[in-house]
PDB file of C-alpha atoms and ligand atoms in Angstrom:
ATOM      1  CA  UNK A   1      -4.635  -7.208   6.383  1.00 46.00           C
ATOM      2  CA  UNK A   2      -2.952  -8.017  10.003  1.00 43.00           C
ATOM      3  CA  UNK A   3      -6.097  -8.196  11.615  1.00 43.00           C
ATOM      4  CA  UNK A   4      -7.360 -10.380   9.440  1.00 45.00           C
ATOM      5  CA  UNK A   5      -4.382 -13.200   9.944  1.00 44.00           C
ATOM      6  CA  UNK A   6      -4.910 -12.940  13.959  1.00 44.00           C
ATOM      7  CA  UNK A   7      -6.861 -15.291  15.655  1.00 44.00           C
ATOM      8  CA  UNK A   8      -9.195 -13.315  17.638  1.00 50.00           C
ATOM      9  CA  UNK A   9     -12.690 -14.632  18.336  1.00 47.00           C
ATOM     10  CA  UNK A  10     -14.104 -12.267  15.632  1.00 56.00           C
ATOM     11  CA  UNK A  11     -11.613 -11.291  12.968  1.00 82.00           C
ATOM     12  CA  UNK A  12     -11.935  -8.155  10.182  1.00 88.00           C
ATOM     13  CA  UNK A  13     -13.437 -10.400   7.699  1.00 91.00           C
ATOM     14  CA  UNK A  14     -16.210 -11.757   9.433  1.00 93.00           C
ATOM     15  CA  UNK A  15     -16.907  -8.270  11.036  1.00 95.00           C
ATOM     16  CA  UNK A  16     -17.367  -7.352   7.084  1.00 97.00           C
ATOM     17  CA  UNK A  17     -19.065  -9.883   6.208  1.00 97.00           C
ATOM     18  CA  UNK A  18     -21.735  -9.764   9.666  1.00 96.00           C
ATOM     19  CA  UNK A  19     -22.127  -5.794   8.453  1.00 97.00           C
ATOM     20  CA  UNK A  20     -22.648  -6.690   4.411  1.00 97.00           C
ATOM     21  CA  UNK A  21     -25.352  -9.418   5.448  1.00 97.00           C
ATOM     22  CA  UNK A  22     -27.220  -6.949   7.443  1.00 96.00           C
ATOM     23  CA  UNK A  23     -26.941  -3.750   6.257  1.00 96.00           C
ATOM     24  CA  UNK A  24     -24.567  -3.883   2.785  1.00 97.00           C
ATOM     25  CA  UNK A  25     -22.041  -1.732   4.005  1.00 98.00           C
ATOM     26  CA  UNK A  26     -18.718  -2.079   6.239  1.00 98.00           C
ATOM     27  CA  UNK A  27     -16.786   0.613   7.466  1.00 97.00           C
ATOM     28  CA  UNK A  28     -13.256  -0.599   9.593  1.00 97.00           C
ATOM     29  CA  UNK A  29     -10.031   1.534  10.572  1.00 96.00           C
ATOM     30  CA  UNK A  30      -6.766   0.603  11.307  1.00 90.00           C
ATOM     31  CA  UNK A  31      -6.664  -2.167   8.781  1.00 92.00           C
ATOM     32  CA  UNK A  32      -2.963  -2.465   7.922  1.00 94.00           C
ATOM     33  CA  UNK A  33       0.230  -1.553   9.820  1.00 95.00           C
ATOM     34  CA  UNK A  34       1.584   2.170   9.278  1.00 96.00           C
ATOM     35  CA  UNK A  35       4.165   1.381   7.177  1.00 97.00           C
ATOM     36  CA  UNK A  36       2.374  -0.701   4.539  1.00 97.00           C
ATOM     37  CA  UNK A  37      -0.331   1.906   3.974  1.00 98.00           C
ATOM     38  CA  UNK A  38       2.373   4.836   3.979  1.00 98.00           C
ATOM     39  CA  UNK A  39       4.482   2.850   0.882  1.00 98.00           C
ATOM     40  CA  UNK A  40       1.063   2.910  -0.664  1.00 98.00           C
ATOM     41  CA  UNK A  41       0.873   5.789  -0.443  1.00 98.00           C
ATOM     42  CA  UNK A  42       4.140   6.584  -1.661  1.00 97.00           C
ATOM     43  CA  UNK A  43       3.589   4.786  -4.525  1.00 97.00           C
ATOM     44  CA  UNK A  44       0.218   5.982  -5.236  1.00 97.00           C
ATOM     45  CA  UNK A  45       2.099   9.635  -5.656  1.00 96.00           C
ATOM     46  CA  UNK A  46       4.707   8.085  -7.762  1.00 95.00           C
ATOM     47  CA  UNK A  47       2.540   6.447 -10.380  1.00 93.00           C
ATOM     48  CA  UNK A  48       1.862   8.000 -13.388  1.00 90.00           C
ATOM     49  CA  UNK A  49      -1.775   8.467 -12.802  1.00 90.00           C
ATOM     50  CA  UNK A  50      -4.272   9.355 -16.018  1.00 91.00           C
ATOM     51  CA  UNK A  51      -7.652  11.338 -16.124  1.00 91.00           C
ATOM     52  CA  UNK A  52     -10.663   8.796 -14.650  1.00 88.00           C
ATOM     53  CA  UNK A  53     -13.229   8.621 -17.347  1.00 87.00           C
ATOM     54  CA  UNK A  54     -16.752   7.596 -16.673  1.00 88.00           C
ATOM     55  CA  UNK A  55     -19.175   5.083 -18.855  1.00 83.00           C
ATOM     56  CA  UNK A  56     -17.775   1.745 -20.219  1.00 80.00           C
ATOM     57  CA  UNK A  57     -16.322   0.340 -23.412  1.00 81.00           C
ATOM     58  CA  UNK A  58     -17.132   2.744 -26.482  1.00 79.00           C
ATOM     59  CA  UNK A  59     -18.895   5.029 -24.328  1.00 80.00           C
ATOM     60  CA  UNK A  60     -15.848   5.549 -22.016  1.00 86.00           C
ATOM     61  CA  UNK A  61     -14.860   9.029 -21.846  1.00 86.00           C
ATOM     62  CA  UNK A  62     -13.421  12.011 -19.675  1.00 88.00           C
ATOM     63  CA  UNK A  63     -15.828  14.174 -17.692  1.00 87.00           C
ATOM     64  CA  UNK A  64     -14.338  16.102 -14.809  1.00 85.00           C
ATOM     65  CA  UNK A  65     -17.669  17.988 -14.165  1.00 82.00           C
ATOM     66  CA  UNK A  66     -17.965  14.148 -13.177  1.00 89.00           C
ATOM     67  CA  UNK A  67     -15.111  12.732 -11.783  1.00 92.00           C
ATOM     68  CA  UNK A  68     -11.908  14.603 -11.338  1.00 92.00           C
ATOM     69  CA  UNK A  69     -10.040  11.750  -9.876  1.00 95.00           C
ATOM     70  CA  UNK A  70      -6.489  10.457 -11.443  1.00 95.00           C
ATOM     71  CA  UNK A  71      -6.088   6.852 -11.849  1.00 95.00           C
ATOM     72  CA  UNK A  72      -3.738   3.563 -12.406  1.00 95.00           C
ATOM     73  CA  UNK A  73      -4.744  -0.013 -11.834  1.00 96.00           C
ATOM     74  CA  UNK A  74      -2.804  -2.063  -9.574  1.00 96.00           C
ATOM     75  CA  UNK A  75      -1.670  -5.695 -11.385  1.00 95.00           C
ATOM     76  CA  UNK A  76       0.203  -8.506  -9.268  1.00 96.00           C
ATOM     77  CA  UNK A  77       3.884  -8.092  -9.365  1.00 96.00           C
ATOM     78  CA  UNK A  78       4.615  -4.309  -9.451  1.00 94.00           C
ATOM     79  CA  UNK A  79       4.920  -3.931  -5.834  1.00 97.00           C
ATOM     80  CA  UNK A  80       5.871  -5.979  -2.512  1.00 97.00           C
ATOM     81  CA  UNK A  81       3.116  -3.358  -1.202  1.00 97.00           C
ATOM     82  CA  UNK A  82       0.464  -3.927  -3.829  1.00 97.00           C
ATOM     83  CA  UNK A  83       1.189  -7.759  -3.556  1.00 98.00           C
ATOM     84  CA  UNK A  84       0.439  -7.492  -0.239  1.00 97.00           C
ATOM     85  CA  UNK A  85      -3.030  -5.808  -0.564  1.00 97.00           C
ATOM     86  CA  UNK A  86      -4.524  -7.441  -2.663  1.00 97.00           C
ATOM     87  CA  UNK A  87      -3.735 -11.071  -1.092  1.00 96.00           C
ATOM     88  CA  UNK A  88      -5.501  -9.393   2.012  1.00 95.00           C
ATOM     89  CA  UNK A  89      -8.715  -8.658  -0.585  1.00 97.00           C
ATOM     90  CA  UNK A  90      -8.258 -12.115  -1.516  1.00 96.00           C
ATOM     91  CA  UNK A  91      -8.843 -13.358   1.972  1.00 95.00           C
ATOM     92  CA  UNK A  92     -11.740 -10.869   2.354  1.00 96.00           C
ATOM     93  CA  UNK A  93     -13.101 -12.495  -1.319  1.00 97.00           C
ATOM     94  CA  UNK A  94     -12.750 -16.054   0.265  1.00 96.00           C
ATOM     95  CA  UNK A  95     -14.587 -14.726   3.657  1.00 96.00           C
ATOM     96  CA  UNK A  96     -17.141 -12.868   1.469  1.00 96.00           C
ATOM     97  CA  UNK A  97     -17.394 -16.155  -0.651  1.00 97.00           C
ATOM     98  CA  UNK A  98     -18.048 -18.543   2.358  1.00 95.00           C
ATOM     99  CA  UNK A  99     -20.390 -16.136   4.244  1.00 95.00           C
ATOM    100  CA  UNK A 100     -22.793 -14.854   1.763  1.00 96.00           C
ATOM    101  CA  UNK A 101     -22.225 -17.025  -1.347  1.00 95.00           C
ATOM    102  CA  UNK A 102     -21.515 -14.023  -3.279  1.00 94.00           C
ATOM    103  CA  UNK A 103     -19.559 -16.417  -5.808  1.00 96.00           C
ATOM    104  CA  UNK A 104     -16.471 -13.555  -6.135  1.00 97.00           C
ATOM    105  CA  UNK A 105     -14.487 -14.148  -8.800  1.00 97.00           C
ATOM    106  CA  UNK A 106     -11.729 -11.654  -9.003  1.00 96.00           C
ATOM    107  CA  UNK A 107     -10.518  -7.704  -7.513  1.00 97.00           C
ATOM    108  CA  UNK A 108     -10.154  -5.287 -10.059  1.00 96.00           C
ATOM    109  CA  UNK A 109      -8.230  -2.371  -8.374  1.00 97.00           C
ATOM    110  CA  UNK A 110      -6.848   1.164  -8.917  1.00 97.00           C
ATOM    111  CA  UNK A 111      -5.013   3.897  -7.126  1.00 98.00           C
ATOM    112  CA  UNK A 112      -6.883   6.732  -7.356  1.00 98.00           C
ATOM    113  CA  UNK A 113      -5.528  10.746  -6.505  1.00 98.00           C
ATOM    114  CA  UNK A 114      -8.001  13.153  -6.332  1.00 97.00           C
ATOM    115  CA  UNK A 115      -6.034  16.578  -6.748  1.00 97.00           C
ATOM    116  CA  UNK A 116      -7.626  19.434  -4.358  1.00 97.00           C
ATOM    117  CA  UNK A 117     -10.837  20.359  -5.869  1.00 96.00           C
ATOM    118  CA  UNK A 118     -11.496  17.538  -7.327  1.00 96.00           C
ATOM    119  CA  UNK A 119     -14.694  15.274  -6.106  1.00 96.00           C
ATOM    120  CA  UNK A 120     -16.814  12.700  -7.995  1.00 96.00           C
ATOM    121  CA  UNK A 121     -20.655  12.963  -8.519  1.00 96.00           C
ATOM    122  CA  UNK A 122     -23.180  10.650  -6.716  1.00 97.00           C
ATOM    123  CA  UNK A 123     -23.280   7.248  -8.807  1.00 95.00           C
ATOM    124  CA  UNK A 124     -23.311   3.595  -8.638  1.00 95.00           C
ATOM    125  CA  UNK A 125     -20.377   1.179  -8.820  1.00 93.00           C
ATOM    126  CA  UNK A 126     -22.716  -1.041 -11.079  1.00 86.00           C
ATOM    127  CA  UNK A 127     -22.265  -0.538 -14.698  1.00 76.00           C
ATOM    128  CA  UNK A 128     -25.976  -0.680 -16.633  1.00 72.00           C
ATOM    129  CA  UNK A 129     -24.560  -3.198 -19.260  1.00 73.00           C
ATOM    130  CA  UNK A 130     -22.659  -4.916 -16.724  1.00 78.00           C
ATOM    131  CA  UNK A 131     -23.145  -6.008 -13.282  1.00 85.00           C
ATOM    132  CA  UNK A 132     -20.319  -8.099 -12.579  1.00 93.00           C
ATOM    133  CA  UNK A 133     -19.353  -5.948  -9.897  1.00 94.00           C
ATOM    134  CA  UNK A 134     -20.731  -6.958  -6.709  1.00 96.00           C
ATOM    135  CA  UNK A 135     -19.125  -5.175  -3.670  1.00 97.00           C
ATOM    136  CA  UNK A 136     -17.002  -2.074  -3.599  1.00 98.00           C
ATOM    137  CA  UNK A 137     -13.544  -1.827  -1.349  1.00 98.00           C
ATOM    138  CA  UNK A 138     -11.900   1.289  -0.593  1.00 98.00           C
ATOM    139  CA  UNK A 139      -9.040   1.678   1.047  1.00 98.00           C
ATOM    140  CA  UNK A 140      -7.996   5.663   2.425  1.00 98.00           C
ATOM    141  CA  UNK A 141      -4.028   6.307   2.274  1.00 98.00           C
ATOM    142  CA  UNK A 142      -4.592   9.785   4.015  1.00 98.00           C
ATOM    143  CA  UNK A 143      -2.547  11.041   7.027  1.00 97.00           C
ATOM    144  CA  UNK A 144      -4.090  13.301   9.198  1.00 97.00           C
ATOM    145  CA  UNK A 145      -7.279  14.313   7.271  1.00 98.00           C
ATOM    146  CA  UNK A 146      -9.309  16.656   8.995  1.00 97.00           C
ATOM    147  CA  UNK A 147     -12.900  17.373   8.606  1.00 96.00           C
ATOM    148  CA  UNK A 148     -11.867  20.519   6.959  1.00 97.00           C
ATOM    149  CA  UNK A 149     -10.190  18.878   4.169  1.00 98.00           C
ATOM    150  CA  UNK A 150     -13.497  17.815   2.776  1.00 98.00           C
ATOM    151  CA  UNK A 151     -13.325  14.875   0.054  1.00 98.00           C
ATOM    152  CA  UNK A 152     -15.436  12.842   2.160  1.00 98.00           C
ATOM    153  CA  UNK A 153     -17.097   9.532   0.922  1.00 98.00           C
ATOM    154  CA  UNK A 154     -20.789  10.620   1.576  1.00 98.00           C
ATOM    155  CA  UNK A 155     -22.939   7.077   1.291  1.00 98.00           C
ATOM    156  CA  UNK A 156     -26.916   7.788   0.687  1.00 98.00           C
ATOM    157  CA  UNK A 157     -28.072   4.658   2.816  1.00 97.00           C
ATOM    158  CA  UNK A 158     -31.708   3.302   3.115  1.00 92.00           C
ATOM    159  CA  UNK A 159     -34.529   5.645   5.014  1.00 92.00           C
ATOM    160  CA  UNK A 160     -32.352   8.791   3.406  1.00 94.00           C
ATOM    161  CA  UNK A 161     -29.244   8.228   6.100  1.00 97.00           C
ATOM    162  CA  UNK A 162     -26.450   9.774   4.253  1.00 98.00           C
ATOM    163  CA  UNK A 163     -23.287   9.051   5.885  1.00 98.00           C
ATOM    164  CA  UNK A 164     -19.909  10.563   5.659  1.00 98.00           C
ATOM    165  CA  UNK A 165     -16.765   8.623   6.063  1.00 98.00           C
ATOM    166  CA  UNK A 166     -13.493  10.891   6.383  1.00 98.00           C
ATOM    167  CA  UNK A 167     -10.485   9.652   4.045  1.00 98.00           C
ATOM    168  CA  UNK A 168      -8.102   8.764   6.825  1.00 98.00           C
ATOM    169  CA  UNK A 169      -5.438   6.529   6.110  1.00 98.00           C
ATOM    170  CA  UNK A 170      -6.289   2.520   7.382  1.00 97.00           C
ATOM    171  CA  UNK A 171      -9.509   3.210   6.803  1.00 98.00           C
ATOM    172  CA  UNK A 172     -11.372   0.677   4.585  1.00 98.00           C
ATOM    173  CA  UNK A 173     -14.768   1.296   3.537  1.00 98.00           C
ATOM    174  CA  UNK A 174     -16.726  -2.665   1.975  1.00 98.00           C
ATOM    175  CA  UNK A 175     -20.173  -2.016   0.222  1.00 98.00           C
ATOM    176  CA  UNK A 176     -22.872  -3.666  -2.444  1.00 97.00           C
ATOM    177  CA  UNK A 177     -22.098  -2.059  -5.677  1.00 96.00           C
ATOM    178  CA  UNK A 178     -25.312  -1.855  -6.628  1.00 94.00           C
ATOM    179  CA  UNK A 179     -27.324  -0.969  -3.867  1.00 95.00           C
ATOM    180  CA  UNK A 180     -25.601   2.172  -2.074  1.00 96.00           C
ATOM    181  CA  UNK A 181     -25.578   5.324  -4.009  1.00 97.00           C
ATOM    182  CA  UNK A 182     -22.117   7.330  -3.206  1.00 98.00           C
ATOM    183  CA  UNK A 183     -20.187  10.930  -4.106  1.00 98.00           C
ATOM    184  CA  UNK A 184     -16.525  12.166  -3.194  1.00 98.00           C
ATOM    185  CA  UNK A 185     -17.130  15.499  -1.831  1.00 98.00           C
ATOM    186  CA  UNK A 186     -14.545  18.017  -3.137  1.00 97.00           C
ATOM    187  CA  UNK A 187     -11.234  17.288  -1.340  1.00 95.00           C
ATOM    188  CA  UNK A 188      -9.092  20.604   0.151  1.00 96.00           C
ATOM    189  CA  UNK A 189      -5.955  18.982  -0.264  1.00 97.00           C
ATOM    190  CA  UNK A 190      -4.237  15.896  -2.067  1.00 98.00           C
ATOM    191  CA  UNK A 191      -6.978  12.495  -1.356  1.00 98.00           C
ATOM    192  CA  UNK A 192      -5.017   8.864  -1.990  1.00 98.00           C
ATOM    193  CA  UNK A 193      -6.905   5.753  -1.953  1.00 98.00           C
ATOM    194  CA  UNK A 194      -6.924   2.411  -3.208  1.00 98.00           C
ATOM    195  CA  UNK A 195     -10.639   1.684  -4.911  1.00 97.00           C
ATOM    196  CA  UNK A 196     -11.497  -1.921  -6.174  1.00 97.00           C
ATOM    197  CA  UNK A 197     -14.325  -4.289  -6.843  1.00 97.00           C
ATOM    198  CA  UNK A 198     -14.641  -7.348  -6.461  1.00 97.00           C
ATOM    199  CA  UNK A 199     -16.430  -9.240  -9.099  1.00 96.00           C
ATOM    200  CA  UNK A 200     -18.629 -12.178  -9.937  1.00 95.00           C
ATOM    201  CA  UNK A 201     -18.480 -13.933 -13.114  1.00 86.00           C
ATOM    202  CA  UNK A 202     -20.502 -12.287 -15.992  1.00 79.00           C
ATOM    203  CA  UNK A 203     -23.313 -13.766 -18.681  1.00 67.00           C
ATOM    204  CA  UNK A 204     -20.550 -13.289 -21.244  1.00 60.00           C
ATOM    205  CA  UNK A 205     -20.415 -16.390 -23.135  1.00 53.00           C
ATOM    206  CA  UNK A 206     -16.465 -15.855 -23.058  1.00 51.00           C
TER     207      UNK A 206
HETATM  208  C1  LIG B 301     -15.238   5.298  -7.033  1.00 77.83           C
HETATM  209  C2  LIG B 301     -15.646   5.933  -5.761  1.00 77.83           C
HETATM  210  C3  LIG B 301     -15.118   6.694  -3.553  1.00 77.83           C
HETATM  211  C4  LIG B 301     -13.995   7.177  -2.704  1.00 77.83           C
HETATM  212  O1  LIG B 301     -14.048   5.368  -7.390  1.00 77.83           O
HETATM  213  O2  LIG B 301     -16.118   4.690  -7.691  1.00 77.83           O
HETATM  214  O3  LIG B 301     -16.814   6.060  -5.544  1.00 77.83           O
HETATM  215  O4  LIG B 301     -14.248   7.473  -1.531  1.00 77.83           O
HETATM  216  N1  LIG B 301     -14.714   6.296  -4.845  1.00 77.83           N
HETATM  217  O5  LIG B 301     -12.879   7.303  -3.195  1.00 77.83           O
HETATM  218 MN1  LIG B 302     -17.956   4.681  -6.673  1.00 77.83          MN
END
């Protein structure tokens, strides 16, 4: 993340990390230069993407009256692009790390294409069996998205705030997986994005 390599008095990460500690959510724009998010993005259209399902393990399954979303995780290697993301999340881990002691382990990450129509019912990151994931990242990959394009990321915050973040490319959305309740609202048009968690170590004796 460029802004995060500068060194201003108050970089992105420690804006993220000031906004987690005090409220559990982080909304920037503008995170990464034009041309890196439009190769994601590029890629993101070029991947062969598969249905989303919903539930974990044996439970896992396709629901669209759900999620309608299209997926592919991102692994280290595929992409100049991709390699470049994710060692920006890994900064953000190491700055989420020192300033909250969230003891982050690793990002988990997937491109996700919602095709118009498609949205994704209010839920938790936080699996019931599983709550290794500790704070949410999404990064928008949209050009241009206007309020009338829908698909926006409607958080319900505490004191019933709901907020609405619009998809627009650069823009990267940090929360607490388990404590911020969320929905895609159906999307007019084609919605990229780049969703991840990043994850503390489980009770798994493993
Ligand atoms: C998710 C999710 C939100 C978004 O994939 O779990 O909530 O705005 N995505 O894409
Ligand atoms: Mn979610």
């Amino acid at each position: 993340m460029r802004a995060m390599h500068t060194s201003s008095e108050h970089p992105l990460r420690w804006a993220i990390v000031d906004d987690l500690a005090s409220r559990g959510w982080s909304r920037q724009d503008a995170v990464l230069p034009p041309g890196l998010l439009r190769q994601l993005a590029f890629e993101c259209r070029q991947r062969e993407l598969s249905p989303a399902s919903v539930g974990r393990g044996a439970g896992q399954e396709v629901r669209e009256a759900i999620r309608g979303d299209r997926i592919q995780w991102l692994e280290a290697g595929q992409s100049e692009a991709c390699d470049q993301y994710l060692a920006a999340m890994d900064d953000l881990r190491q700055a989420l790390n020192q300033g909250l002691y969230l003891g982050l382990e690793d990002f988990e990450c997937h491109f996700a294409l919602y095709p118009p129509g498609a949205f994704y019912r209010r839920h938790l990151d936080r699996f019931r069996d599983d709550d290794r994931r500790t704070v949410s990242a999404i990064l928008y990959l949209n050009e241009d998205w206007q309020p009338e394009d829908g698909g926006q990321l409607r958080m319900f915050l505490a004191d019933e705030v709901v907020h609405d973040v619009q998809p627009q490319a650069g823009c990267l959305v940090v929360f607490l997986s388990g404590d911020i309740p969320h929905e895609v609202l159906p999307a007019g048009r084609e919605r990229l994005s780049l969703t991840g968690w990043f994850r503390r170590r489980g009770n798994d004796p493993f």
